[in-house]
CSV table of C-alpha atoms and ligand atoms in Angstrom, one decimal:
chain,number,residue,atom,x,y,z
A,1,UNK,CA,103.5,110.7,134.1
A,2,UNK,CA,104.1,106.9,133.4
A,3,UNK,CA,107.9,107.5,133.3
A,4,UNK,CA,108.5,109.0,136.7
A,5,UNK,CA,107.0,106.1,139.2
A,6,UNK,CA,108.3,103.1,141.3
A,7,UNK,CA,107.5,99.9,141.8
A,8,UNK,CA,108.5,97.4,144.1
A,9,UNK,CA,107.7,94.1,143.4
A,10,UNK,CA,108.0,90.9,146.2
A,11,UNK,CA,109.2,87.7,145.2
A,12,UNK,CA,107.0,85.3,147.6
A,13,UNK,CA,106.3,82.4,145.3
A,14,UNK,CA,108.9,80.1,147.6
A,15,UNK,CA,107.4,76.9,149.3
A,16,UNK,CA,109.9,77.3,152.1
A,17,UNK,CA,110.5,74.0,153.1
A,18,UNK,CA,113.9,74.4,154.7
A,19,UNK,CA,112.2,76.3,157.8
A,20,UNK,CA,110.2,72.6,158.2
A,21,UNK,CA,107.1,73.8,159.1
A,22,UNK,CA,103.8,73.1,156.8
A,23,UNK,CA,103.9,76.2,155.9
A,24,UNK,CA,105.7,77.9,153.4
A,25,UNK,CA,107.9,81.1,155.5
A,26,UNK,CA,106.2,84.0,153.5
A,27,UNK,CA,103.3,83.6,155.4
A,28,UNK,CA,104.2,81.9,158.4
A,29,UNK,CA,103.8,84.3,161.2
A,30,UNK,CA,106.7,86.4,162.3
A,31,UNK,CA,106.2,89.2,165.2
A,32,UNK,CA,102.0,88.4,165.2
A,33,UNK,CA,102.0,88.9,161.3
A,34,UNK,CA,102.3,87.0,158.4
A,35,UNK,CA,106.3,87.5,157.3
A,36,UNK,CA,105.1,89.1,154.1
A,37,UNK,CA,103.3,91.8,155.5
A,38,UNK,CA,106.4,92.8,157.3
A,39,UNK,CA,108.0,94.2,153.9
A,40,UNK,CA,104.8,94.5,152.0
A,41,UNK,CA,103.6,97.3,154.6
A,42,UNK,CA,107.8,98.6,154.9
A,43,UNK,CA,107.5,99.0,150.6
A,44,UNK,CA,103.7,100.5,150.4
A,45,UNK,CA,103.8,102.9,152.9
A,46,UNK,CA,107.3,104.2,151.3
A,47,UNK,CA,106.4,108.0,149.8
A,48,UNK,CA,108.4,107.1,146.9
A,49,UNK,CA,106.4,103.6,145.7
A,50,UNK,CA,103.2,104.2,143.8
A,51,UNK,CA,102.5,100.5,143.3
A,52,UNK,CA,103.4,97.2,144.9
A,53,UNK,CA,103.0,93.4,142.8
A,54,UNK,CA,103.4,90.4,144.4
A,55,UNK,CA,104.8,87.5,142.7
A,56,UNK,CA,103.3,84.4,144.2
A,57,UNK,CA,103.9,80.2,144.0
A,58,UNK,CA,100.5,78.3,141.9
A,59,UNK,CA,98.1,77.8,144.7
A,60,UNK,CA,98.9,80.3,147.1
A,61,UNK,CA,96.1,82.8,146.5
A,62,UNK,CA,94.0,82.0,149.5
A,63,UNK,CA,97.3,82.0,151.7
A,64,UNK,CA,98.5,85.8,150.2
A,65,UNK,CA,94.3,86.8,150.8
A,66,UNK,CA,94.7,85.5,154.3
A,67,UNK,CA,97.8,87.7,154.8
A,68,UNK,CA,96.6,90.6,153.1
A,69,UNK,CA,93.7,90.9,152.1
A,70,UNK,CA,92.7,92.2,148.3
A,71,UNK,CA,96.3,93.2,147.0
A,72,UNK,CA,98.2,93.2,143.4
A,73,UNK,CA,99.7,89.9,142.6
A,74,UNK,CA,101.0,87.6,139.4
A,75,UNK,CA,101.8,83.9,139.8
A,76,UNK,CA,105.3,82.8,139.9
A,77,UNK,CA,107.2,80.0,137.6
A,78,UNK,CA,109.8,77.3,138.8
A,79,UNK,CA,112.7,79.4,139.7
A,80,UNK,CA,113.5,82.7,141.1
A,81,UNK,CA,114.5,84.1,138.0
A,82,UNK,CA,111.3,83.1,136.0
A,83,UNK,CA,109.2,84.4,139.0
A,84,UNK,CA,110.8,87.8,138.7
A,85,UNK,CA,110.3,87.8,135.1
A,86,UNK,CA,106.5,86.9,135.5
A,87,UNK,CA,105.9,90.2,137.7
A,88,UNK,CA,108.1,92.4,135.2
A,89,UNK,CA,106.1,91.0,132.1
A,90,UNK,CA,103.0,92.0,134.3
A,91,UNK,CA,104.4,95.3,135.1
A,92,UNK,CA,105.6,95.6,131.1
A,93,UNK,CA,102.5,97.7,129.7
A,94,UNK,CA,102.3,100.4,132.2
A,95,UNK,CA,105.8,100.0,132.6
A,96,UNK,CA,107.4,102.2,135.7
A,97,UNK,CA,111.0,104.0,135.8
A,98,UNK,CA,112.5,102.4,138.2
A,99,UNK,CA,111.6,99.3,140.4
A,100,UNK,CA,112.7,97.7,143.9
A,101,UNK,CA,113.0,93.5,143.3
A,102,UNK,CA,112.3,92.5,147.0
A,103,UNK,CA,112.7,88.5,148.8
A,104,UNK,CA,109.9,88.1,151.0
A,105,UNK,CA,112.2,85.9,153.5
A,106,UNK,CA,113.7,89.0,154.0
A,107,UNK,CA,110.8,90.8,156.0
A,108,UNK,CA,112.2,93.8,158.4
A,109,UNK,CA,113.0,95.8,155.7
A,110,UNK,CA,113.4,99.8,156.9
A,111,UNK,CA,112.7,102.9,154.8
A,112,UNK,CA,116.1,103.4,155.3
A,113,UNK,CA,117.3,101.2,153.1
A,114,UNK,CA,114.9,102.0,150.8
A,115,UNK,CA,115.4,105.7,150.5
A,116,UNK,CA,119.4,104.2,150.0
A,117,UNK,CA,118.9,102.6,147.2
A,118,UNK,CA,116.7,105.3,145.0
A,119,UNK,CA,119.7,108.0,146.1
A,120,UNK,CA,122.1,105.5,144.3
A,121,UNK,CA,119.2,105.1,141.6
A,122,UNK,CA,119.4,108.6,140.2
A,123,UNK,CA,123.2,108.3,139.4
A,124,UNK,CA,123.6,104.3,138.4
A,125,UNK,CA,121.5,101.6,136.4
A,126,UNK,CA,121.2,99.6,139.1
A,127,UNK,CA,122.1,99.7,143.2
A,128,UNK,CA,121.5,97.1,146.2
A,129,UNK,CA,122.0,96.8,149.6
A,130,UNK,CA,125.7,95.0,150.7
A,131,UNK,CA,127.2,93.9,154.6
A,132,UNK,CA,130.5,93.6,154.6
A,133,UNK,CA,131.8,89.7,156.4
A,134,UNK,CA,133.2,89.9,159.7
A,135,UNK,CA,134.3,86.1,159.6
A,136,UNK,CA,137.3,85.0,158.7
A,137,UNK,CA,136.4,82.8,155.4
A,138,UNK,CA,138.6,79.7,154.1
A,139,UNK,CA,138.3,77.1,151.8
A,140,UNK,CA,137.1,74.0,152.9
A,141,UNK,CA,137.5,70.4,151.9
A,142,UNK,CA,134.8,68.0,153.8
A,143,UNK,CA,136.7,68.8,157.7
A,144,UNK,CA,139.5,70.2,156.6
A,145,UNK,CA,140.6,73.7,156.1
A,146,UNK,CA,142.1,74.7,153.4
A,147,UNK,CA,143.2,78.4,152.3
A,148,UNK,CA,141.8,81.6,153.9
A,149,UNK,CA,139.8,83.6,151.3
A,150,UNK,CA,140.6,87.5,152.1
A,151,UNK,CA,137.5,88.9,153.2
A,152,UNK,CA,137.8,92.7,152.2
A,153,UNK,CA,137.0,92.1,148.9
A,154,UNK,CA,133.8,90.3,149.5
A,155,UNK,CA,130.4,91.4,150.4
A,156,UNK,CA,126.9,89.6,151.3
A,157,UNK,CA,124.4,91.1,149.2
A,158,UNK,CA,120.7,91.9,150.2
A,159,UNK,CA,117.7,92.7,148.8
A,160,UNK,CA,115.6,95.0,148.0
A,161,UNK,CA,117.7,95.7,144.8
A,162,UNK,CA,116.8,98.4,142.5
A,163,UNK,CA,117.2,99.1,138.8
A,164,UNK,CA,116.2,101.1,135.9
A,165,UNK,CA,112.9,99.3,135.0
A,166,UNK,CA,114.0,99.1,131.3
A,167,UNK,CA,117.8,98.5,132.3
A,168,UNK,CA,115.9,95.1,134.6
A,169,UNK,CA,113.5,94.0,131.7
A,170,UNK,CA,116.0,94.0,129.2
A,171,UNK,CA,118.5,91.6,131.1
A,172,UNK,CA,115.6,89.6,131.9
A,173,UNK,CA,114.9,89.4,127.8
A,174,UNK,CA,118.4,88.5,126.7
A,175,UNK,CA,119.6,86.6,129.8
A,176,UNK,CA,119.2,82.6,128.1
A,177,UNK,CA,116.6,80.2,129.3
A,178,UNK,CA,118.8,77.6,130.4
A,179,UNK,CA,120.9,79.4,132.8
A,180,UNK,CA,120.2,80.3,136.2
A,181,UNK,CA,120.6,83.7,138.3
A,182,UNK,CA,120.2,83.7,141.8
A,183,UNK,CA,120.2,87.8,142.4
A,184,UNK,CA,119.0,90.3,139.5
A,185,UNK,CA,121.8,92.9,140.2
A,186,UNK,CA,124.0,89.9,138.6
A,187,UNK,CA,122.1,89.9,135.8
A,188,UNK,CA,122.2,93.5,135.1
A,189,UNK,CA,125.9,93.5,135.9
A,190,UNK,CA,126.3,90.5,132.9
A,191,UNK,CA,124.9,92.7,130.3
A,192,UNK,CA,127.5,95.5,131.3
A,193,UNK,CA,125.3,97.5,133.7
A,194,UNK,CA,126.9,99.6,136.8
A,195,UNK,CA,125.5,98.2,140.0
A,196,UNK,CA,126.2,100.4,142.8
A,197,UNK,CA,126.7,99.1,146.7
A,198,UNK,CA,125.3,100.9,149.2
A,199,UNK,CA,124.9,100.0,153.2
A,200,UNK,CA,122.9,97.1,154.0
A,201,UNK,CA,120.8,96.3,157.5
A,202,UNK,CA,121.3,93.2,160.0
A,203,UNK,CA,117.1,93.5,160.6
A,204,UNK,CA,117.4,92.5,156.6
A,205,UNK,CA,118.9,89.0,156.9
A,206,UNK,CA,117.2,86.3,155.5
A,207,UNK,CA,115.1,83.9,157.3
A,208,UNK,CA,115.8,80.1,156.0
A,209,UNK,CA,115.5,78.2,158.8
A,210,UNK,CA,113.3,78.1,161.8
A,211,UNK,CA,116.6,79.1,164.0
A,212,UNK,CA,116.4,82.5,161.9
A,213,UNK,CA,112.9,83.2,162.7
A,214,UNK,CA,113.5,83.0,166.3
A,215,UNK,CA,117.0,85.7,165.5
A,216,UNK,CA,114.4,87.8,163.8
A,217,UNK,CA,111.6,87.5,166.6
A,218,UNK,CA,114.8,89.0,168.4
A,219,UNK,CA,115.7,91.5,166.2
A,220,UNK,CA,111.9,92.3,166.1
A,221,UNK,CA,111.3,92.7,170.0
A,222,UNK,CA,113.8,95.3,170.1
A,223,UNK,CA,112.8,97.3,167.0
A,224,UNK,CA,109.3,97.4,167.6
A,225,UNK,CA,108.1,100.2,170.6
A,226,UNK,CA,105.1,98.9,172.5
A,227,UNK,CA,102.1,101.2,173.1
A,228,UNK,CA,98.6,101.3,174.7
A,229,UNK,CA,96.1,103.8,174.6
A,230,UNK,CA,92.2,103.9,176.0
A,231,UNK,CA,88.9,104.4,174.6
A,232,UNK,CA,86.1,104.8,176.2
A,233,UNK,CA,82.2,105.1,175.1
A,234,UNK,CA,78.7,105.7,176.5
A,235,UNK,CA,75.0,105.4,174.7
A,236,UNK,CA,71.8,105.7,175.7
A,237,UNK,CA,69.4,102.7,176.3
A,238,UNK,CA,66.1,102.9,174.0
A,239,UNK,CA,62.9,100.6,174.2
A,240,UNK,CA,62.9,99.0,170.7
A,241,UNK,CA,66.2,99.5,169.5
A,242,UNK,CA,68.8,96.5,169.0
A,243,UNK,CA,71.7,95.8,171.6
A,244,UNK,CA,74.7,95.1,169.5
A,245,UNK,CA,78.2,94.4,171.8
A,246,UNK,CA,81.2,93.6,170.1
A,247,UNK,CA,79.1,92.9,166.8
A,248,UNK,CA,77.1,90.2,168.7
A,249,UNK,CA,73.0,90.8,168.5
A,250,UNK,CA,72.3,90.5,172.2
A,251,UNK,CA,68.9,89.6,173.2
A,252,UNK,CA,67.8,92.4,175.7
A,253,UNK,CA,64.2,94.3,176.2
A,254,UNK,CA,66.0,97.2,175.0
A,255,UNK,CA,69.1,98.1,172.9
A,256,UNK,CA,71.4,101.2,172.2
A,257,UNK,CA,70.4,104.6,170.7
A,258,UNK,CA,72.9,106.7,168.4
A,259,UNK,CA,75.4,106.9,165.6
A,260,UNK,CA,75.7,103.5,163.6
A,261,UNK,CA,74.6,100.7,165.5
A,262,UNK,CA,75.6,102.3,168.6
A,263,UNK,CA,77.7,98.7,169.5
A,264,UNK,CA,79.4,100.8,172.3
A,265,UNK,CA,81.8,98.0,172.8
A,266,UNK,CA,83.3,98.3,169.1
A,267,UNK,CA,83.2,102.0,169.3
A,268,UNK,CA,85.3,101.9,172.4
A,269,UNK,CA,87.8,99.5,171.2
A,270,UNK,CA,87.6,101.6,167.8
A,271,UNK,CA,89.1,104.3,170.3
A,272,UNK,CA,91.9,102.7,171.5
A,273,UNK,CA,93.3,101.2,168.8
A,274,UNK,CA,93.1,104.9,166.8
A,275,UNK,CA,94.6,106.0,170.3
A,276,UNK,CA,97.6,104.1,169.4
A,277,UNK,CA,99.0,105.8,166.4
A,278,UNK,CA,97.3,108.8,167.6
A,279,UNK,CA,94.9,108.9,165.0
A,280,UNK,CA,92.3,111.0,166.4
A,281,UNK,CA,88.9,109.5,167.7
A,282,UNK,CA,86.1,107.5,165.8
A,283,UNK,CA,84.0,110.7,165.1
A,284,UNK,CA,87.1,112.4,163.4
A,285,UNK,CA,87.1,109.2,161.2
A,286,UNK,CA,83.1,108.8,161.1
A,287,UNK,CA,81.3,112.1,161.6
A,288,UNK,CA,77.9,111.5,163.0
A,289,UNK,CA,76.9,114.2,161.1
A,290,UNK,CA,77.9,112.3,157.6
A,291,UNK,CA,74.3,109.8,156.7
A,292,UNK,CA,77.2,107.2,154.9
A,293,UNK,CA,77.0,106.2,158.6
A,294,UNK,CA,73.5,106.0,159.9
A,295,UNK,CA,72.9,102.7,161.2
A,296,UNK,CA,75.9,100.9,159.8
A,297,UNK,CA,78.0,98.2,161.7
A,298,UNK,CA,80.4,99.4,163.7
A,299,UNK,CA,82.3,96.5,162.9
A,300,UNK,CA,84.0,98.2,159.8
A,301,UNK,CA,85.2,101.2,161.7
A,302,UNK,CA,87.4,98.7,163.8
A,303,UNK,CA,88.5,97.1,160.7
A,304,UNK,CA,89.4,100.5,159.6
A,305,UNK,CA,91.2,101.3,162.7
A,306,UNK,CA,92.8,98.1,162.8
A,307,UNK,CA,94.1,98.6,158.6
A,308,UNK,CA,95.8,102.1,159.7
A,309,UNK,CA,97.8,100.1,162.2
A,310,UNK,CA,98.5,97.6,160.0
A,311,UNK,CA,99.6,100.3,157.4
A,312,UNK,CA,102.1,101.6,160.2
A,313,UNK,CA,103.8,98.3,159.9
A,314,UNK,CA,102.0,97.7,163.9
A,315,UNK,CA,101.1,94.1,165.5
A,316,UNK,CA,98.2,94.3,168.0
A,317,UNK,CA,99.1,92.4,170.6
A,318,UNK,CA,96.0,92.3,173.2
A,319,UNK,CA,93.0,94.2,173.6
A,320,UNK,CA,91.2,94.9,176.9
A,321,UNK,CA,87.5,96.0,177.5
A,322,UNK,CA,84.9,96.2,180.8
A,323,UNK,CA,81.5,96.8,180.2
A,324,UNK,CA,79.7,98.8,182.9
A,325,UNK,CA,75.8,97.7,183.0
A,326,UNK,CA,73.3,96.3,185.7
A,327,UNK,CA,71.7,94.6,182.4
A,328,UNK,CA,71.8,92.2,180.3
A,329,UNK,CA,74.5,89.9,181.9
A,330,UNK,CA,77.2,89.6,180.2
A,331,UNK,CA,78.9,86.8,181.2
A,332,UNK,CA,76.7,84.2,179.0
A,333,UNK,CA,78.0,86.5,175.4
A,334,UNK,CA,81.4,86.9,176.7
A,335,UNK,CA,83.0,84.2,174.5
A,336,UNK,CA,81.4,85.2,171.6
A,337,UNK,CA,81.7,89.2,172.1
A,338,UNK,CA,85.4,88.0,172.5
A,339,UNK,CA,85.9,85.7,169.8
A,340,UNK,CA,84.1,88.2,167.1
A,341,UNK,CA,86.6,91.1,168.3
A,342,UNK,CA,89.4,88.6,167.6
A,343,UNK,CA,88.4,87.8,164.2
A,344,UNK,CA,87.5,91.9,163.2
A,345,UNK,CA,91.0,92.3,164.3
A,346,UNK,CA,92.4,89.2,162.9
A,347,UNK,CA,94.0,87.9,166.1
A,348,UNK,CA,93.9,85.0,168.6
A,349,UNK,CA,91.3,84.6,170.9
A,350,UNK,CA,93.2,84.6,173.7
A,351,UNK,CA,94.5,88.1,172.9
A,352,UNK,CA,90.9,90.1,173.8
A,353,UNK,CA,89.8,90.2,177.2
A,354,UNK,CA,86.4,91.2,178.3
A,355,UNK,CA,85.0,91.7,181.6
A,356,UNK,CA,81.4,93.7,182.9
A,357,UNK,CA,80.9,95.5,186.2
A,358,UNK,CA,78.0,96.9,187.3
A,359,UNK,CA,78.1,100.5,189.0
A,360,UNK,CA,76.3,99.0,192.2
A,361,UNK,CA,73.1,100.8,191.1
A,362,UNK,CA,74.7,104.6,190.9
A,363,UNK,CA,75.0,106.7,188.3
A,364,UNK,CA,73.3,106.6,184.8
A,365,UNK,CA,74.6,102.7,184.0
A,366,UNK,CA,73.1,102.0,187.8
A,367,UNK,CA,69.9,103.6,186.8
A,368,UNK,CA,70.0,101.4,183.4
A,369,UNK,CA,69.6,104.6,181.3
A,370,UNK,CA,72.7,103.7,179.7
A,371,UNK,CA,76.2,101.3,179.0
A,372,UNK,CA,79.0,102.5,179.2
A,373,UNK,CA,82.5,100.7,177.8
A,374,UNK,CA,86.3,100.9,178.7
A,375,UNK,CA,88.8,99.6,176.5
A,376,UNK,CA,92.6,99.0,176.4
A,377,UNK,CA,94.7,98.4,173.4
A,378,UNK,CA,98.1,97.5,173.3
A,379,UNK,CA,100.4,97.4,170.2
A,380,UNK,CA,104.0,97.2,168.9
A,381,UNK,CA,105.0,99.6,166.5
A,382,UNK,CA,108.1,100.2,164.5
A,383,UNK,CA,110.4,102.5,166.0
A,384,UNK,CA,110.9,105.7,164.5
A,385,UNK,CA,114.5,105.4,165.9
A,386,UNK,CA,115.3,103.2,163.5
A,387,UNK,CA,117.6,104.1,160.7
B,401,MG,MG1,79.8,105.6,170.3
């Protein structure tokens, strides 16, 4: 069973000082997310990888949480090389066939490429992912040129590159302490191992300076397909229940009747942002039927919503929502109702909007027998155009 599963592992243990911002690239924020979850989400939601490790600098736990949440990770050494060899020592006892070594500066990474690199995988020890240079190249010497290098026989290489786990670990063993490597599939290739090319991807190039995260937002705004979709939600007032809106206890003479804690705002937005991927509605995901969910906060069925997103390799951009009562007022709990949204979400402030209408006294909401909720979410989502 052991012997027929992938593993990718990121190398994100960089402190990425060329870009000069404070903080290191890998979880600087590229496209609304942090650049690691670009290729983390690109490698897990890949049919072919069972597991992904993350190979992380000393220190950078609460940074990688922050990005990600609970995942697999190892800390890193001083170079590349010895942070690569880290994760494969960690990967060692449930070793898998084959693995992916991924750079985390390289964050748009498609399945494409992916499903590239295992087709070369079943017929060679090792393959990665190659452009070929459109430049004319010469030599150089301080501001003068010297001799033009011909350019057909060279290559820029990428990553992910993938190899025989065993093929990897061994080159890792034998390859001496004191010498450098700055790509694996040169490792491999030392100890006589076949490393095959196959087609790389521009969205792949690597982001060392701040000028190349503002190519990749680029490259990123016309990959990514925007989409919004609507929920909408209605409960019933009841004498001493509590009024929960937008996870925010709300002091009122009555509150909300129904399934969880009947926030009606949350379940609303919950709507919406499942509308996005099409993912069905809240009860598909939450049966009111099922007890798990009697009286629970609705605030983890937006965090559920918002980690199948995610998963998708989505950004939500900005969420939208009107309340419809004649009571409470909202306006006093509007900051708060918008700033708790935010954080479920894990987005800025200023990207959730809340308003409140009454219904000019018609209706059930003009009655106050009920709330009823509107809510708009907008998102970017990879397109499935892409090769
Ligand atoms: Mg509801």
């Amino acid at each position: 069973m052991g012997q027929s599963r992938t593993t990718a592992l990121i190398v994100a243990a960089g402190r990425g000082v060329r870009t000069g911002a404070a903080t290191p690239k890998q979880f600087a924020r590229l496209g609304g997310k942090p650049v690691i979850a670009h290729s983390y989400h690109a490698l897990s939601s890949h049919p072919a990888i069972d597991r992904v490790l993350i190979v992380i600098g000393d220190g950078q736990q609460q940074s990688l949480s922050e990005a990600l949440g609970d995942v697999d990770f190892v800390t890193g050494g001083a170079t590349r090389r010895e942070s690569v060899r880290n994760g494969l020592d960690a990967l060692a006892p449930d070793a898998p066939a084959k693995i992916l070594v991924h750079d985390a500066a390289r964050p748009l990474l498609s399945h494409g490429v992916i499903d590239r690199l295992l087709a070369a995988l079943e017929h060679h020890d090792a393959a990665m992912p190659v452009l070929p240079v459109a430049d004319t190249l010469v030599t150089s010497d301080g501001d003068t040129a010297g001799d033009v290098v011909p350019r057909e026989a060279l290559c820029r290489v990428q990553t992910p590159q993938a190899f025989d786990f065993a093929t990897l670990y061994d080159a890792h063993r034998r390859w001496p302490s004191t010498r450098d490597a700055t790509d694996d599939a040169q490792m491999v290739r030392s100890m006589g191992g076949d490393v095959h090319l196959v087609r790389g991807d521009l969205m792949l190039e690597k982001i060392t300076t701040a000028a190349d995260f503002q190519t990749a937002e680029l490259r990123l705004g016309t990959a990514l397909q925007v989409r919004s979709a609507q929920g909408f939600d209605v409960h019933r007032f009841e004498v001493g229940k509590e009024l929960w809106l937008g996870g925010i206890l709300i002091p009122h003479d009555k509150g909300l009747s129904g399934h969880s804690d009947a926030d009606v705002v949350l379940h609303a937005v919950t709507d919406a942002v499942l509308g996005t991927i099409g993912a069905g509605d809240i009860g598909l995901h939450f049966p009111p039927s099922d007890p798990r969910w009697r009286g629970v906060a609705s605030t983890q069925f937006l965090q559920h919503a918002a980690g199948l997103v995610a998963a998708r390799g989505g950004v939500i951009d900005f969420i939208d929502v009107t309340l419809m009562c004649e009571a409470p007022k909202i306006g006093p709990h509007r900051e708060a109702i918008r700033a708790n949204v935010a954080q479920i979400l894990g987005i800025p402030a200023d990207a959730v909007s809340v308003k409140a209408t009454t219904t000019e006294r018609l209706g059930f909401t003009g009655r106050g027998e009920g709330m009823a909720t509107q809510a708009i979410a907008t998102v970017r989502l990879p397109s499935p155009s892409l090769p």
